[in-house]
CSV table of C-alpha atoms and ligand atoms in Angstrom, one decimal:
chain,number,residue,atom,x,y,z
A,1,UNK,CA,-76.7,61.0,158.2
A,2,UNK,CA,-74.9,60.2,155.0
A,3,UNK,CA,-76.8,60.7,151.8
A,4,UNK,CA,-76.4,61.1,148.1
A,5,UNK,CA,-77.3,64.3,146.5
A,6,UNK,CA,-78.2,64.7,142.9
A,7,UNK,CA,-79.7,67.5,140.9
A,8,UNK,CA,-80.5,67.8,137.2
A,9,UNK,CA,-81.0,71.3,135.9
A,10,UNK,CA,-81.3,72.5,132.3
A,11,UNK,CA,-78.9,75.4,131.8
A,12,UNK,CA,-78.4,77.6,128.8
A,13,UNK,CA,-75.0,79.2,128.7
A,14,UNK,CA,-74.0,81.2,125.6
A,15,UNK,CA,-70.2,80.8,125.8
A,16,UNK,CA,-67.6,79.1,128.0
A,17,UNK,CA,-66.0,82.3,129.3
A,18,UNK,CA,-65.3,82.8,133.0
A,19,UNK,CA,-67.8,85.6,133.0
A,20,UNK,CA,-70.6,83.6,131.4
A,21,UNK,CA,-70.0,80.5,133.6
A,22,UNK,CA,-69.9,82.6,136.8
A,23,UNK,CA,-73.1,84.3,135.9
A,24,UNK,CA,-74.8,81.0,135.2
A,25,UNK,CA,-73.5,79.6,138.5
A,26,UNK,CA,-75.0,82.6,140.4
A,27,UNK,CA,-78.3,81.8,138.7
A,28,UNK,CA,-78.0,78.2,139.6
A,29,UNK,CA,-77.5,78.9,143.3
A,30,UNK,CA,-81.1,79.8,144.3
A,31,UNK,CA,-82.4,76.6,142.6
A,32,UNK,CA,-79.7,74.5,144.2
A,33,UNK,CA,-80.4,76.1,147.6
A,34,UNK,CA,-84.1,75.2,147.9
A,35,UNK,CA,-83.6,71.9,146.3
A,36,UNK,CA,-80.8,70.9,148.6
A,37,UNK,CA,-82.8,71.9,151.7
A,38,UNK,CA,-85.8,69.9,150.4
A,39,UNK,CA,-83.7,66.8,149.7
A,40,UNK,CA,-82.1,66.8,153.1
A,41,UNK,CA,-85.4,67.3,154.8
A,42,UNK,CA,-87.0,64.5,152.9
A,43,UNK,CA,-84.3,62.0,153.7
A,44,UNK,CA,-84.5,62.9,157.4
A,45,UNK,CA,-88.3,63.0,157.5
A,46,UNK,CA,-88.5,59.6,155.8
A,47,UNK,CA,-86.0,58.1,158.3
A,48,UNK,CA,-87.9,59.6,161.3
A,49,UNK,CA,-91.2,58.2,160.0
A,50,UNK,CA,-89.7,54.8,160.1
A,51,UNK,CA,-88.6,55.1,163.7
A,52,UNK,CA,-90.8,53.8,166.5
A,53,UNK,CA,-90.4,57.0,168.5
A,54,UNK,CA,-90.3,60.3,166.5
A,55,UNK,CA,-88.2,63.3,167.4
A,56,UNK,CA,-91.5,65.4,167.3
A,57,UNK,CA,-94.8,64.9,169.0
A,58,UNK,CA,-98.4,65.7,168.3
A,59,UNK,CA,-99.3,69.2,169.2
A,60,UNK,CA,-102.8,68.0,170.4
A,61,UNK,CA,-102.4,64.7,172.2
A,62,UNK,CA,-98.6,64.5,172.7
A,63,UNK,CA,-98.3,61.3,170.8
A,64,UNK,CA,-94.7,60.6,169.7
A,65,UNK,CA,-95.1,57.3,167.9
A,66,UNK,CA,-98.0,56.9,165.5
A,67,UNK,CA,-98.1,59.2,162.5
A,68,UNK,CA,-98.9,58.8,158.8
A,69,UNK,CA,-97.9,61.0,156.0
A,70,UNK,CA,-100.5,63.6,155.0
A,71,UNK,CA,-98.5,65.2,152.3
A,72,UNK,CA,-94.9,65.7,151.4
A,73,UNK,CA,-95.5,68.8,149.3
A,74,UNK,CA,-97.9,71.0,151.3
A,75,UNK,CA,-98.2,74.7,151.6
A,76,UNK,CA,-95.0,76.6,150.8
A,77,UNK,CA,-93.0,78.3,153.5
A,78,UNK,CA,-90.1,80.6,153.0
A,79,UNK,CA,-87.2,81.5,155.2
A,80,UNK,CA,-84.0,83.4,154.7
A,81,UNK,CA,-80.7,81.6,154.9
A,82,UNK,CA,-77.3,83.1,154.5
A,83,UNK,CA,-77.4,82.1,150.9
A,84,UNK,CA,-80.7,83.6,150.1
A,85,UNK,CA,-84.4,82.7,150.4
A,86,UNK,CA,-85.3,79.1,150.7
A,87,UNK,CA,-88.7,78.1,149.5
A,88,UNK,CA,-90.0,74.8,150.8
A,89,UNK,CA,-93.2,72.8,150.2
A,90,UNK,CA,-93.9,71.7,153.8
A,91,UNK,CA,-94.1,68.1,154.9
A,92,UNK,CA,-97.3,67.3,156.7
A,93,UNK,CA,-98.1,64.4,158.9
A,94,UNK,CA,-101.3,63.2,160.6
A,95,UNK,CA,-101.5,61.9,164.2
A,96,UNK,CA,-103.1,58.4,164.2
A,97,UNK,CA,-104.4,58.8,167.7
A,98,UNK,CA,-106.3,62.1,167.5
A,99,UNK,CA,-106.3,62.8,163.8
A,100,UNK,CA,-104.5,66.2,164.2
A,101,UNK,CA,-102.6,67.3,161.1
A,102,UNK,CA,-99.4,69.2,161.4
A,103,UNK,CA,-96.5,70.5,159.4
A,104,UNK,CA,-93.1,69.1,160.5
A,105,UNK,CA,-90.7,71.0,158.1
A,106,UNK,CA,-90.0,73.9,160.5
A,107,UNK,CA,-89.9,71.5,163.5
A,108,UNK,CA,-87.1,69.6,161.7
A,109,UNK,CA,-85.3,72.9,160.8
A,110,UNK,CA,-85.5,74.1,164.3
A,111,UNK,CA,-87.2,77.3,163.1
A,112,UNK,CA,-90.3,78.6,164.7
A,113,UNK,CA,-93.6,78.9,162.6
A,114,UNK,CA,-93.9,81.9,160.4
A,115,UNK,CA,-90.4,83.3,161.3
A,116,UNK,CA,-89.0,84.6,158.0
A,117,UNK,CA,-85.5,85.4,159.1
A,118,UNK,CA,-84.3,82.7,161.5
A,119,UNK,CA,-82.0,83.6,164.4
A,120,UNK,CA,-79.1,81.7,162.8
A,121,UNK,CA,-79.3,84.1,159.8
A,122,UNK,CA,-80.0,87.2,161.9
A,123,UNK,CA,-76.7,86.7,163.8
A,124,UNK,CA,-74.7,86.5,160.6
A,125,UNK,CA,-76.4,89.4,158.8
A,126,UNK,CA,-76.1,91.4,162.0
A,127,UNK,CA,-72.4,91.0,162.1
A,128,UNK,CA,-72.1,91.8,158.4
A,129,UNK,CA,-74.2,94.9,158.8
A,130,UNK,CA,-72.3,96.1,161.8
A,131,UNK,CA,-68.9,95.6,160.2
A,132,UNK,CA,-69.7,97.2,156.8
A,133,UNK,CA,-72.1,99.9,155.7
A,134,UNK,CA,-75.5,98.6,154.6
A,135,UNK,CA,-74.7,99.4,151.0
A,136,UNK,CA,-71.5,97.4,151.2
A,137,UNK,CA,-73.2,94.5,152.9
A,138,UNK,CA,-75.8,94.5,150.2
A,139,UNK,CA,-73.2,94.6,147.5
A,140,UNK,CA,-71.2,91.7,148.9
A,141,UNK,CA,-74.3,89.5,149.2
A,142,UNK,CA,-75.4,90.7,145.7
A,143,UNK,CA,-72.1,89.4,144.3
A,144,UNK,CA,-73.1,85.9,145.4
A,145,UNK,CA,-76.3,86.0,143.5
A,146,UNK,CA,-79.1,87.1,145.7
A,147,UNK,CA,-80.9,90.3,146.6
A,148,UNK,CA,-80.9,91.4,150.2
A,149,UNK,CA,-82.8,94.5,151.2
A,150,UNK,CA,-81.3,97.0,153.6
A,151,UNK,CA,-84.2,96.8,156.0
A,152,UNK,CA,-83.4,93.2,156.7
A,153,UNK,CA,-79.8,94.0,157.4
A,154,UNK,CA,-80.8,96.9,159.6
A,155,UNK,CA,-83.3,94.8,161.6
A,156,UNK,CA,-80.7,92.0,162.0
A,157,UNK,CA,-78.1,94.5,163.4
A,158,UNK,CA,-80.7,95.8,165.8
A,159,UNK,CA,-81.8,92.4,167.0
A,160,UNK,CA,-78.3,91.1,167.6
A,161,UNK,CA,-77.2,94.4,169.1
A,162,UNK,CA,-80.0,94.3,171.7
A,163,UNK,CA,-79.0,90.9,172.8
A,164,UNK,CA,-75.4,91.7,173.4
A,165,UNK,CA,-74.3,92.3,176.9
A,166,UNK,CA,-70.7,93.0,177.7
A,167,UNK,CA,-68.6,91.5,180.3
A,168,UNK,CA,-66.3,94.4,180.0
A,169,UNK,CA,-68.5,97.1,178.7
A,170,UNK,CA,-66.9,99.4,176.3
A,171,UNK,CA,-69.0,102.6,176.1
A,172,UNK,CA,-69.1,105.6,173.9
A,173,UNK,CA,-70.8,108.9,174.3
A,174,UNK,CA,-72.2,111.1,171.6
A,175,UNK,CA,-72.3,114.8,172.3
A,176,UNK,CA,-75.2,117.0,171.3
A,177,UNK,CA,-72.8,119.3,169.6
A,178,UNK,CA,-72.0,116.5,167.1
A,179,UNK,CA,-68.7,115.2,168.5
A,180,UNK,CA,-68.1,111.8,170.0
A,181,UNK,CA,-66.9,111.2,173.4
A,182,UNK,CA,-64.9,108.0,173.7
A,183,UNK,CA,-64.5,107.2,177.3
A,184,UNK,CA,-64.1,103.5,176.8
A,185,UNK,CA,-67.9,103.5,177.5
A,186,UNK,CA,-71.9,104.5,176.7
A,187,UNK,CA,-74.1,106.4,174.4
A,188,UNK,CA,-76.9,108.8,175.3
A,189,UNK,CA,-77.4,111.5,177.8
A,190,UNK,CA,-75.3,110.3,180.7
A,191,UNK,CA,-73.9,113.7,181.4
A,192,UNK,CA,-72.7,113.8,185.0
A,193,UNK,CA,-73.9,110.3,185.8
A,194,UNK,CA,-70.8,108.4,185.0
A,195,UNK,CA,-70.5,106.9,188.5
A,196,UNK,CA,-73.9,105.4,188.3
A,197,UNK,CA,-73.2,104.1,184.9
A,198,UNK,CA,-70.0,102.5,186.1
A,199,UNK,CA,-71.5,100.9,189.2
A,200,UNK,CA,-72.4,97.5,187.7
A,201,UNK,CA,-69.0,97.3,186.0
A,202,UNK,CA,-66.8,97.9,189.0
A,203,UNK,CA,-66.5,94.2,189.9
A,204,UNK,CA,-65.6,93.4,186.3
A,205,UNK,CA,-63.1,96.1,185.9
A,206,UNK,CA,-61.2,95.1,189.0
A,207,UNK,CA,-60.3,91.8,187.5
A,208,UNK,CA,-58.0,93.7,185.2
A,209,UNK,CA,-54.7,94.8,186.7
A,210,UNK,CA,-54.5,97.6,184.4
A,211,UNK,CA,-57.3,99.4,182.5
A,212,UNK,CA,-56.6,101.5,179.5
A,213,UNK,CA,-58.9,104.4,179.3
A,214,UNK,CA,-59.2,106.7,176.3
A,215,UNK,CA,-61.1,109.9,176.9
A,216,UNK,CA,-61.7,113.3,175.6
A,217,UNK,CA,-61.0,114.7,179.0
A,218,UNK,CA,-63.9,113.8,181.3
A,219,UNK,CA,-62.3,112.4,184.4
A,220,UNK,CA,-65.3,112.2,186.6
A,221,UNK,CA,-65.6,108.6,185.6
A,222,UNK,CA,-62.4,107.8,187.5
A,223,UNK,CA,-63.9,108.6,190.8
A,224,UNK,CA,-66.2,105.6,190.6
A,225,UNK,CA,-63.3,103.2,190.0
A,226,UNK,CA,-61.7,103.6,193.4
A,227,UNK,CA,-58.5,101.7,194.3
A,228,UNK,CA,-57.4,98.4,193.0
A,229,UNK,CA,-57.5,99.3,189.3
A,230,UNK,CA,-54.5,101.1,187.7
A,231,UNK,CA,-55.8,103.4,185.1
A,232,UNK,CA,-53.6,104.3,182.2
A,233,UNK,CA,-55.1,107.6,181.2
A,234,UNK,CA,-54.9,108.6,177.6
A,235,UNK,CA,-56.4,111.6,175.9
A,236,UNK,CA,-58.1,110.5,172.7
A,237,UNK,CA,-55.6,111.8,170.1
A,238,UNK,CA,-58.2,111.6,167.3
A,239,UNK,CA,-60.4,114.1,169.2
A,240,UNK,CA,-57.8,116.7,170.1
A,241,UNK,CA,-57.5,118.4,166.7
A,242,UNK,CA,-61.3,118.3,166.5
A,243,UNK,CA,-61.8,119.9,169.8
A,244,UNK,CA,-58.9,122.3,169.1
A,245,UNK,CA,-60.8,123.6,166.0
A,246,UNK,CA,-63.7,124.5,168.3
A,247,UNK,CA,-61.4,126.4,170.6
A,248,UNK,CA,-59.9,128.2,167.6
A,249,UNK,CA,-63.4,129.3,166.8
A,250,UNK,CA,-64.0,130.4,170.4
A,251,UNK,CA,-60.8,132.5,170.3
A,252,UNK,CA,-62.1,134.1,167.2
A,253,UNK,CA,-59.4,132.7,164.8
A,254,UNK,CA,-60.6,133.0,161.2
A,255,UNK,CA,-61.2,129.6,159.7
A,256,UNK,CA,-58.6,128.6,157.1
A,257,UNK,CA,-56.5,131.7,157.8
A,258,UNK,CA,-52.7,131.2,157.8
A,259,UNK,CA,-52.3,131.0,161.6
A,260,UNK,CA,-55.4,128.7,161.7
A,261,UNK,CA,-53.9,126.3,159.2
A,262,UNK,CA,-50.4,126.5,160.8
A,263,UNK,CA,-51.7,125.7,164.3
A,264,UNK,CA,-54.0,122.9,163.2
A,265,UNK,CA,-51.3,121.3,161.0
A,266,UNK,CA,-48.8,121.4,163.9
A,267,UNK,CA,-51.3,119.7,166.2
A,268,UNK,CA,-52.3,117.1,163.6
A,269,UNK,CA,-48.7,116.1,163.3
A,270,UNK,CA,-48.2,116.1,167.0
A,271,UNK,CA,-51.2,113.8,167.5
A,272,UNK,CA,-50.2,111.4,164.7
A,273,UNK,CA,-48.8,108.2,166.3
A,274,UNK,CA,-47.2,105.4,164.5
A,275,UNK,CA,-48.5,102.4,166.4
A,276,UNK,CA,-46.0,99.8,165.1
A,277,UNK,CA,-43.0,101.4,166.7
A,278,UNK,CA,-42.2,99.5,169.8
A,279,UNK,CA,-38.6,100.2,170.5
A,280,UNK,CA,-38.5,101.8,173.9
A,281,UNK,CA,-35.7,104.4,173.2
A,282,UNK,CA,-37.3,105.4,169.9
A,283,UNK,CA,-40.7,105.9,171.6
A,284,UNK,CA,-39.1,108.1,174.3
A,285,UNK,CA,-37.3,110.1,171.6
A,286,UNK,CA,-40.5,110.5,169.7
A,287,UNK,CA,-42.5,111.6,172.7
A,288,UNK,CA,-39.8,114.1,173.7
A,289,UNK,CA,-40.0,115.7,170.2
A,290,UNK,CA,-43.8,115.8,170.3
A,291,UNK,CA,-43.8,117.4,173.7
A,292,UNK,CA,-41.3,120.0,172.6
A,293,UNK,CA,-43.4,120.8,169.5
A,294,UNK,CA,-46.6,120.9,171.6
A,295,UNK,CA,-45.0,123.4,174.0
A,296,UNK,CA,-43.9,125.5,171.1
A,297,UNK,CA,-47.5,125.4,169.8
A,298,UNK,CA,-48.8,126.5,173.1
A,299,UNK,CA,-46.4,129.4,173.2
A,300,UNK,CA,-47.5,130.3,169.7
A,301,UNK,CA,-51.2,130.3,170.8
A,302,UNK,CA,-50.3,132.6,173.7
A,303,UNK,CA,-48.4,135.0,171.4
A,304,UNK,CA,-51.4,135.1,169.2
A,305,UNK,CA,-53.6,135.8,172.1
A,306,UNK,CA,-55.6,132.6,171.8
A,307,UNK,CA,-56.0,131.9,175.5
A,308,UNK,CA,-58.7,129.3,175.2
A,309,UNK,CA,-56.6,127.3,172.7
A,310,UNK,CA,-53.5,127.5,174.9
A,311,UNK,CA,-55.3,126.5,178.0
A,312,UNK,CA,-57.0,123.6,176.3
A,313,UNK,CA,-53.6,122.2,175.0
A,314,UNK,CA,-52.0,122.8,178.4
A,315,UNK,CA,-54.6,120.7,180.1
A,316,UNK,CA,-54.4,117.9,177.6
A,317,UNK,CA,-50.6,117.8,177.4
A,318,UNK,CA,-50.0,115.6,180.4
A,319,UNK,CA,-52.2,112.7,179.2
A,320,UNK,CA,-51.5,112.8,175.5
A,321,UNK,CA,-48.7,110.3,175.2
A,322,UNK,CA,-49.2,108.0,178.2
A,323,UNK,CA,-50.6,105.3,176.0
A,324,UNK,CA,-47.6,105.5,173.8
A,325,UNK,CA,-45.2,105.5,176.7
A,326,UNK,CA,-46.9,102.4,178.1
A,327,UNK,CA,-46.9,100.9,174.6
A,328,UNK,CA,-50.6,100.2,174.8
A,329,UNK,CA,-51.5,102.6,172.1
A,330,UNK,CA,-52.0,101.0,168.7
A,331,UNK,CA,-54.8,98.5,168.7
A,332,UNK,CA,-57.0,99.7,171.5
A,333,UNK,CA,-57.3,103.2,170.3
A,334,UNK,CA,-57.6,102.5,166.7
A,335,UNK,CA,-60.3,99.9,167.0
A,336,UNK,CA,-62.5,102.2,169.2
A,337,UNK,CA,-61.9,105.0,166.8
A,338,UNK,CA,-62.7,103.0,163.8
A,339,UNK,CA,-66.0,102.1,165.4
A,340,UNK,CA,-66.6,105.7,166.3
A,341,UNK,CA,-66.0,107.0,162.9
A,342,UNK,CA,-68.6,104.7,161.4
A,343,UNK,CA,-71.1,105.3,164.1
A,344,UNK,CA,-70.7,109.1,163.7
A,345,UNK,CA,-71.0,108.9,160.0
A,346,UNK,CA,-74.2,107.0,160.2
A,347,UNK,CA,-75.7,109.3,162.8
A,348,UNK,CA,-74.9,112.3,160.7
A,349,UNK,CA,-76.7,111.0,157.6
A,350,UNK,CA,-79.7,110.8,159.9
A,351,UNK,CA,-80.5,107.1,159.3
A,352,UNK,CA,-79.6,106.0,162.7
A,353,UNK,CA,-81.0,106.7,166.1
A,354,UNK,CA,-78.6,106.8,169.0
A,355,UNK,CA,-79.9,103.4,170.1
A,356,UNK,CA,-79.5,102.0,166.6
A,357,UNK,CA,-76.0,103.1,166.4
A,358,UNK,CA,-75.3,101.7,169.9
A,359,UNK,CA,-76.5,98.3,168.7
A,360,UNK,CA,-74.2,98.4,165.8
A,361,UNK,CA,-71.3,99.5,168.0
A,362,UNK,CA,-72.0,96.7,170.5
A,363,UNK,CA,-71.8,94.1,167.8
A,364,UNK,CA,-68.5,95.5,166.5
A,365,UNK,CA,-67.0,95.7,169.9
A,366,UNK,CA,-68.1,92.2,170.7
A,367,UNK,CA,-66.5,91.1,167.5
A,368,UNK,CA,-63.3,92.9,168.1
A,369,UNK,CA,-62.9,92.2,171.8
A,370,UNK,CA,-65.1,89.4,173.0
A,371,UNK,CA,-64.6,86.8,170.2
A,372,UNK,CA,-68.2,87.2,169.0
A,373,UNK,CA,-68.4,85.6,165.6
A,374,UNK,CA,-71.5,83.7,164.4
A,375,UNK,CA,-69.7,82.8,161.2
A,376,UNK,CA,-67.0,80.8,162.9
A,377,UNK,CA,-68.9,77.6,163.2
A,378,UNK,CA,-69.0,77.3,159.4
A,379,UNK,CA,-65.2,77.1,159.2
A,380,UNK,CA,-65.0,74.6,162.0
B,401,ZN,ZN1,-102.5,63.6,168.3
């Protein structure tokens, strides 16, 4: 429906600077928001009341035709939009057949009675809260003139996360020791039950000719896959130095001693991959050098008597650069890792339960991989 919109507001601005005008504009927004909602709803309600058949019906007798206005400015209701809280004096009509009075504002909005944060808003805040830390999300919203409490963001993330089901599930596992196991895959205590976890996914995975798996070394998962899916197996390079530190400790190497620093620095360099290189010969040359350096590092560990470290690296060696050689590296690994770093950080500060973190992870992965974006319809 086409309509004119006018608003008259008394504003007091001290000076014509960018700063002062911007500030005044931010203060104008909440007024504009509720007023705009009210105007649009009034125009529609008026139009509907003139129609023979209404787009709503009496909650008591089902009448869809005969109504009269009870009040246009009834009890106030509030709901959260992406631009802040909207306060609306509700429109009330009376059924001429049975005399029942009912509010129609929320019916017109398509928002259930008493719901403070509508689904529409939850989806958007959920994405925002999953992509940025709550503090950042709050800051961003704050710059546009309204106050959003972190609990609302948290709840939105949880609600959206719970609803998300993956076609291709990308799971992640947290270890009790504090590390994170990226196996493509789930959170929680799934130790030893990967096959069961994978069962429902088998059909889906088989649709992919090739499946890129990033793991910290747990290969039991592969048994469940069977034939028909080519698995490009890649050790998670982000984990290797982390796990290596643990083996250094197991071998009794003094933390931050010279040999400790030397070995770790070597390994960090070996594991650093430049994802934008895609020239085949260059990649082969780089991998050859990395392999050479890795084998020297393994020799060094043996000479030092660090047997656990040496064995760990030897086992990891064969799958460290497969992704790079297949030129699949870059995006896949970095996205999963970026998600993991955030999740890990949040778990560590103790604000997140495992389930809470999983929900945030699901939203992020859905956004990165499945085209989930509740904010897109605004641009369209
Ligand atoms: Zn009725």
